[in-house]
Tab-separated table of C-alpha atoms in Angstrom:
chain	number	residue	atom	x	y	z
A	882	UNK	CA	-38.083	2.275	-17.743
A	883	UNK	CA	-37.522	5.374	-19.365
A	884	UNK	CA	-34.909	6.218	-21.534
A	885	UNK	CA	-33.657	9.565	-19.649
A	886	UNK	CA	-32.964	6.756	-17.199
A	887	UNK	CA	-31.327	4.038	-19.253
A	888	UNK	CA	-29.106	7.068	-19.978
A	889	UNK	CA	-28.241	7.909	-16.492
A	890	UNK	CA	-27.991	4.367	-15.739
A	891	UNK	CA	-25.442	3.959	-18.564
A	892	UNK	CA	-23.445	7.178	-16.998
A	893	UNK	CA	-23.158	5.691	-13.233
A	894	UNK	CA	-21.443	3.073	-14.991
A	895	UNK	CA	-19.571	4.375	-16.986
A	896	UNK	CA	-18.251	6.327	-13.766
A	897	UNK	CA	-17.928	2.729	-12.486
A	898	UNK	CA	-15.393	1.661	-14.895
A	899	UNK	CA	-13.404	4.725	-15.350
A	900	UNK	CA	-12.976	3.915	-11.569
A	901	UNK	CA	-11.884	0.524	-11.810
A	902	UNK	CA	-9.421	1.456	-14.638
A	903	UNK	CA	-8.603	4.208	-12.357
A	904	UNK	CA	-7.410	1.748	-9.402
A	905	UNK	CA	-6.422	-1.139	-11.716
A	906	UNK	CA	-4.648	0.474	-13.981
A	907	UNK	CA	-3.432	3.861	-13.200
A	908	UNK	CA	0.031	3.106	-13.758
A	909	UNK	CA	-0.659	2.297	-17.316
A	910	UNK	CA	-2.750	5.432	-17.778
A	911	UNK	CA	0.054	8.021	-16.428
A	912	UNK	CA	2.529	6.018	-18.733
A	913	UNK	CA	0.221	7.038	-21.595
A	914	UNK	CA	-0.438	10.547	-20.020
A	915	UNK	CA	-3.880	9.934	-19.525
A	916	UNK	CA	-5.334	11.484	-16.374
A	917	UNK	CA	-2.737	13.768	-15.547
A	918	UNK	CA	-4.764	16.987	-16.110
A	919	UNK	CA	-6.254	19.312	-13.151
A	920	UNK	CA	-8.434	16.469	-11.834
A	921	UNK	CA	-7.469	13.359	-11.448
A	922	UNK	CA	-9.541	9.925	-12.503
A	923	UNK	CA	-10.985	9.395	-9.034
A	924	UNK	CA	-12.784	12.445	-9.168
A	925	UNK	CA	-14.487	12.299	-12.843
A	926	UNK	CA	-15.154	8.921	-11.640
A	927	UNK	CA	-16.858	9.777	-8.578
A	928	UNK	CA	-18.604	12.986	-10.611
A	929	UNK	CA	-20.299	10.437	-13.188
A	930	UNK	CA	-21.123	7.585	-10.899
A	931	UNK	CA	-22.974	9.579	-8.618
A	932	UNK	CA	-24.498	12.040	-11.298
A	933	UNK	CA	-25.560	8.775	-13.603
A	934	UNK	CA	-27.059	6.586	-10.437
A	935	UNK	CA	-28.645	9.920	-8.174
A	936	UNK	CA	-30.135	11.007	-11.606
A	937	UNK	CA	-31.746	7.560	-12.581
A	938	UNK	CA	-33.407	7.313	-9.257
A	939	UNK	CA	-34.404	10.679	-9.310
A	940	UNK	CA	-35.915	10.181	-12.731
A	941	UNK	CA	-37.631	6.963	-11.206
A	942	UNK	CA	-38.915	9.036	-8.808
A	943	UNK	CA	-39.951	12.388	-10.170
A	944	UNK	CA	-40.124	11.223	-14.356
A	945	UNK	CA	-38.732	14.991	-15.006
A	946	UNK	CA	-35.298	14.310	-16.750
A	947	UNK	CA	-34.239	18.377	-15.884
A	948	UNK	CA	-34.857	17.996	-12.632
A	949	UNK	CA	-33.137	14.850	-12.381
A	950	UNK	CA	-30.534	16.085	-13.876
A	951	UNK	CA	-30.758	18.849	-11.439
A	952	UNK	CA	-30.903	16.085	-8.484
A	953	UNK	CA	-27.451	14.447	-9.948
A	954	UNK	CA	-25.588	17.518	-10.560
A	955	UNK	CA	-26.013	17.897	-6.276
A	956	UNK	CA	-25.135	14.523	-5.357
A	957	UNK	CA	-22.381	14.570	-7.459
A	958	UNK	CA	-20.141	17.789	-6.300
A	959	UNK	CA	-19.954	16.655	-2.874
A	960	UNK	CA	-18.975	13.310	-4.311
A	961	UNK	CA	-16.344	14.722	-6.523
A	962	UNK	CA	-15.188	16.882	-4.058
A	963	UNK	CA	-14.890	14.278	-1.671
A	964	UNK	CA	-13.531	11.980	-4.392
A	965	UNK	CA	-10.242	14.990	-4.664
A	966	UNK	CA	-10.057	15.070	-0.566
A	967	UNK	CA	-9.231	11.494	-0.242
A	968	UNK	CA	-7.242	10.366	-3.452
A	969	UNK	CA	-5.126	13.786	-2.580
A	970	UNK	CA	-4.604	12.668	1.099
A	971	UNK	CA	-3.784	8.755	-0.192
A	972	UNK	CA	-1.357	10.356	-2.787
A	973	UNK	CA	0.295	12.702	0.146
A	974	UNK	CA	0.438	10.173	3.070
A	975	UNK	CA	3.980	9.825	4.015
A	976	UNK	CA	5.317	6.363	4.668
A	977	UNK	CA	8.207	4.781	6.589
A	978	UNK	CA	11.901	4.424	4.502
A	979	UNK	CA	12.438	1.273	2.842
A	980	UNK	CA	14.715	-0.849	5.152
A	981	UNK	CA	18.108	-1.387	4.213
A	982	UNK	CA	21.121	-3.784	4.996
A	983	UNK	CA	22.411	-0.979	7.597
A	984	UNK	CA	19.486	-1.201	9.406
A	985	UNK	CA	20.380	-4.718	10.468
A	986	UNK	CA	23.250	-3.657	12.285
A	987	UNK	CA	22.686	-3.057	15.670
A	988	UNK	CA	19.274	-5.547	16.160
A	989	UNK	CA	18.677	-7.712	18.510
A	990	UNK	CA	17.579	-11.428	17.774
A	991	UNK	CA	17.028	-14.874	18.700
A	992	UNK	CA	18.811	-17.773	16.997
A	993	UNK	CA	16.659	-20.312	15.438
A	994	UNK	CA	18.949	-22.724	14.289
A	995	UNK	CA	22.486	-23.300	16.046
A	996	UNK	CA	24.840	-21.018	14.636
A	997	UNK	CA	28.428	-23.392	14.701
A	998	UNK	CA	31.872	-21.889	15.162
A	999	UNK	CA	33.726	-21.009	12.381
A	1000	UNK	CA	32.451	-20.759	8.751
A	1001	UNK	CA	28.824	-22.182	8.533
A	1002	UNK	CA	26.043	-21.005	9.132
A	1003	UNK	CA	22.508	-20.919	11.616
A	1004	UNK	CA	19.552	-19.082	11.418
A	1005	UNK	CA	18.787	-15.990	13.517
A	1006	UNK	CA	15.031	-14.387	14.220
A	1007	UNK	CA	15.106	-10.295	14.470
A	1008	UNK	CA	12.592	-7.807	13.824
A	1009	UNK	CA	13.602	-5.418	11.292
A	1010	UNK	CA	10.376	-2.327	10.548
A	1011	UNK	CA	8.268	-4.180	13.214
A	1012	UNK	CA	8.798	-7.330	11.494
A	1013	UNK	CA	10.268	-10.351	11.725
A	1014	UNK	CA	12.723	-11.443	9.510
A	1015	UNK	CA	14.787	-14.482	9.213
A	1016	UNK	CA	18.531	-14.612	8.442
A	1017	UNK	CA	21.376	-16.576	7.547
A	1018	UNK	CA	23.924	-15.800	10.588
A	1019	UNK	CA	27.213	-17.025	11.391
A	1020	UNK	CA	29.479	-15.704	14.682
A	1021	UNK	CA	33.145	-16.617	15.581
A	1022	UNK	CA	31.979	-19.231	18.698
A	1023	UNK	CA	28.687	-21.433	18.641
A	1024	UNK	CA	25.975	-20.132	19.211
A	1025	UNK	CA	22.486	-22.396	20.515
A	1026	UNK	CA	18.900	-22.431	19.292
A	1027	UNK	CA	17.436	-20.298	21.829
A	1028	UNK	CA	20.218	-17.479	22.742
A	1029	UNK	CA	19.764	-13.547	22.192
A	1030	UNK	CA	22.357	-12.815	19.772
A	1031	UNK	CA	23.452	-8.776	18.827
A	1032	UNK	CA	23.813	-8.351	15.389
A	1033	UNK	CA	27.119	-6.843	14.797
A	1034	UNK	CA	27.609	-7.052	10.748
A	1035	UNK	CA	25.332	-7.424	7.742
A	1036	UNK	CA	27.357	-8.919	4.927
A	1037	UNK	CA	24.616	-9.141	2.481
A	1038	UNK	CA	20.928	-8.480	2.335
A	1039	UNK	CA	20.463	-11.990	3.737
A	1040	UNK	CA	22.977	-13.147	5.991
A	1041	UNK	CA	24.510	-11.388	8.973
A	1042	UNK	CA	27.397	-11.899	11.996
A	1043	UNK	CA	26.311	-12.031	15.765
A	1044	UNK	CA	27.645	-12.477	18.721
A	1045	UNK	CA	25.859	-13.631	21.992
A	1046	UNK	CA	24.696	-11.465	24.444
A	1047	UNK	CA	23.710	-12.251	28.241
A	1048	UNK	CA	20.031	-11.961	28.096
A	1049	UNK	CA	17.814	-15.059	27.408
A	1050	UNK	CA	14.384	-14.402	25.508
């Protein structure tokens, strides 16, 4: 094995690991103010991996380190460019709101353990974001396993008043 090739070899990984500390710890890096210049890590990562491993098979292949070189510098634009396109689309994607003890108001559920009259408390199914949740829920009459309740009141993050509606799921 050449040495021109060693040397590319040695850059595709080192593209490899700026990657890896790139996904593993990027939040460590922008505390330190490390890749926060016009390019982001993804993209010199993608630039060297694909420059180091395109050139060592080139070399392999043609045993002409310039035009290896040559050979990695067009593999790796398109990666880095491709590189920018998706870690700028992953940083942009918009995602639902957080839910929040107000959203609980309102839901529909199913009671999973009797809620009794008074003070104590059941357990009540709902689906809160598309999923379920379980909660601590207490009405003013009893409530059975089974029943639909309405969730009228969310006293904490956990627990929440109902009341029984009609409907049977």
């Amino acid at each position: 094995m050449a040495t021109a090739t060693v040397v590319f070899l040695v850059l595709g990984a080192a593209g490899v690991a700026v990657l890896a500390l790139a996904l593993l710890g990027g939040e460590l890096l922008s505390v330190l103010h490390l890749g926060d210049g016009p390019v982001s890590l993804e993209v010199v990562a993608g630039f060297l991996g694909a420059f180091g491993f395109a050139g060592a098979i080139a070399m392999e292949l043609l045993g002409a380190p310039a035009g290896a070189a040559g050979i990695g510098l067009v593999a790796a634009v398109p990666t880095a460019w491709l590189a920018l396109r998706l870690s700028r689309a992953a940083h942009a994607m918009p995602t639902d709101a957080t839910p929040r003890r107000d959203d609980l108001v309102g839901a529909l559920g199913v009671v999973v353990t009797a809620v009794p009259a008074g003070g104590g408390y059941g357990e009540v199914r709902i689906e809160l974001g598309g999923q379920p949740v379980k909660l601590y829920a207490r009405a003013d009459r009893a409530v059975p396993a089974g029943a639909q309740v309405f969730v009228i009141e969310a006293p904490s993050d956990t627990s929440v008043v109902v009341e029984e509606t009609l409907g049977k799921v």
